[in-house]
């Protein structure tokens, strides 16, 4: 996995709001998106499309 460089773009994880599992990783441009990112994605453990919120990668 590539390390994110310092700057406007950062690497984030998306966590399911129902089962609290981290299912996806993506990048976010801090200059364009100020708040926390929230997307509707498919969770393979819940077997349904749910809201996924931004969390930090450990």
Coordinates of N, CA and C in Angstrom, one line a residue:
X1 N 0.8 -1.2 0.0 CA 0.0 0.0 0.0 C 0.9 1.2 0.0
X2 N 0.6 2.2 -0.9 CA 1.4 3.4 -1.0 C 1.1 4.3 0.1
X3 N 2.1 5.0 0.6 CA 1.9 6.1 1.6 C 1.5 7.3 1.0
X4 N 0.6 8.0 1.6 CA 0.1 9.3 1.1 C 1.1 10.4 1.4
X5 N 1.3 11.3 0.5 CA 2.3 12.4 0.7 C 1.6 13.5 1.5
X6 N 2.4 14.3 2.1 CA 1.8 15.5 2.8 C 1.3 16.5 1.7
X7 N 0.2 17.0 2.0 CA -0.4 18.0 1.1 C -1.9 18.0 1.2
X8 N -2.6 18.3 0.1 CA -4.0 18.5 0.2 C -4.8 17.1 0.2
X9 N -4.2 16.1 -0.4 CA -4.8 14.8 -0.5 C -4.4 13.9 0.6
X10 N -5.4 13.3 1.2 CA -5.1 12.3 2.3 C -5.8 11.0 2.1
X11 N -5.3 10.0 2.7 CA -5.8 8.6 2.6 C -6.8 8.4 3.8
X12 N -8.0 7.9 3.5 CA -9.0 7.7 4.6 C -9.6 6.4 4.4
X13 N -10.3 5.9 5.5 CA -11.1 4.6 5.5 C -12.5 5.0 5.6
X14 N -13.4 4.2 5.0 CA -14.8 4.3 5.1 C -15.4 3.2 6.0
X15 N -16.1 3.6 7.1 CA -16.6 2.7 8.1 C -18.1 2.6 8.0
X16 N -18.7 1.3 8.0 CA -20.1 1.1 7.9 C -20.7 1.6 9.2
X17 N -21.8 2.4 9.1 CA -22.5 2.9 10.3 C -23.3 1.9 11.0
X18 N -23.7 0.8 10.4 CA -24.5 -0.3 11.0 C -23.6 -1.3 11.8
X19 N -22.6 -1.9 11.1 CA -21.8 -2.9 11.8 C -20.4 -2.4 12.2
X20 N -20.1 -1.2 11.9 CA -18.8 -0.5 12.4 C -17.6 -1.1 11.8
X21 N -17.7 -1.8 10.7 CA -16.5 -2.4 10.1 C -15.9 -1.4 9.0
X22 N -14.6 -1.4 8.8 CA -14.0 -0.6 7.8 C -13.9 -1.4 6.5
X23 N -14.7 -1.0 5.5 CA -14.8 -1.8 4.3 C -14.0 -1.2 3.2
X24 N -13.8 0.1 3.1 CA -13.2 0.7 1.9 C -12.1 1.7 2.3
X25 N -11.2 1.9 1.4 CA -10.2 3.0 1.6 C -10.3 3.8 0.3
X26 N -10.0 5.1 0.5 CA -10.1 6.1 -0.6 C -9.3 7.3 -0.2
X27 N -9.2 8.2 -1.2 CA -8.5 9.5 -0.9 C -9.5 10.6 -0.9
X28 N -9.1 11.7 -0.2 CA -9.9 12.8 -0.1 C -9.1 14.1 -0.2
X29 N -9.6 15.0 -1.0 CA -8.9 16.3 -1.1 C -9.4 17.3 0.0
X30 N -8.6 17.6 0.9 CA -9.0 18.5 2.0 C -9.4 19.9 1.6
X31 N -8.9 20.4 0.5 CA -9.2 21.7 0.0 C -10.7 21.8 -0.5
X32 N -11.1 20.7 -1.2 CA -12.4 20.7 -1.8 C -13.5 20.2 -0.8
X33 N -13.2 19.2 0.1 CA -14.2 18.7 1.0 C -13.7 19.0 2.4
X34 N -14.4 19.9 3.1 CA -14.0 20.4 4.4 C -14.5 19.4 5.5
X35 N -15.7 19.0 5.5 CA -16.2 18.1 6.5 C -15.9 16.6 6.3
X36 N -16.5 15.8 7.1 CA -16.3 14.3 7.0 C -17.1 13.8 5.8
X37 N -16.5 12.9 5.1 CA -17.1 12.3 3.9 C -18.1 11.2 4.3
X38 N -19.2 11.2 3.7 CA -20.2 10.2 3.9 C -20.8 9.7 2.6
X39 N -20.7 8.4 2.3 CA -21.2 7.9 1.1 C -22.0 6.6 1.3
X40 N -22.9 6.3 0.4 CA -23.7 5.1 0.5 C -23.0 4.1 -0.3
X41 N -22.5 3.0 0.4 CA -21.8 1.9 -0.2 C -22.3 0.6 0.2
X42 N -21.9 -0.5 -0.5 CA -22.4 -1.8 -0.2 C -21.5 -2.4 0.9
X43 N -22.1 -3.0 1.9 CA -21.4 -3.6 3.0 C -21.6 -5.1 2.8
X44 N -20.5 -5.9 2.7 CA -20.6 -7.3 2.4 C -21.0 -8.1 3.7
X45 N -20.8 -7.5 4.9 CA -21.2 -8.2 6.1 C -22.7 -8.0 6.4
X46 N -23.2 -6.8 6.1 CA -24.6 -6.5 6.3 C -25.5 -6.9 5.1
X47 N -24.8 -7.1 4.0 CA -25.4 -7.5 2.7 C -26.5 -6.5 2.2
X48 N -26.2 -5.3 2.4 CA -27.1 -4.2 2.0 C -26.3 -2.9 1.8
X49 N -26.8 -2.0 1.0 CA -26.1 -0.7 0.9 C -26.5 0.2 2.1
X50 N -25.4 0.6 2.8 CA -25.6 1.5 4.0 C -24.7 2.7 3.9
X51 N -24.9 3.6 4.8 CA -24.0 4.8 4.8 C -22.7 4.4 5.4
X52 N -21.6 5.0 4.8 CA -20.3 4.7 5.3 C -19.7 6.1 5.6
X53 N -19.1 6.3 6.8 CA -18.5 7.5 7.2 C -17.0 7.4 7.2
X54 N -16.4 8.6 7.1 CA -14.9 8.7 7.0 C -14.3 8.4 8.4
X55 N -13.2 7.6 8.5 CA -12.5 7.4 9.7 C -11.0 7.5 9.3
X56 N -10.1 7.6 10.3 CA -8.7 7.6 10.1 C -8.2 6.2 9.9
X57 N -7.1 6.0 9.1 CA -6.5 4.7 8.9 C -5.4 4.6 10.0
X58 N -5.5 3.4 10.6 CA -4.5 3.2 11.7 C -3.2 2.6 11.2

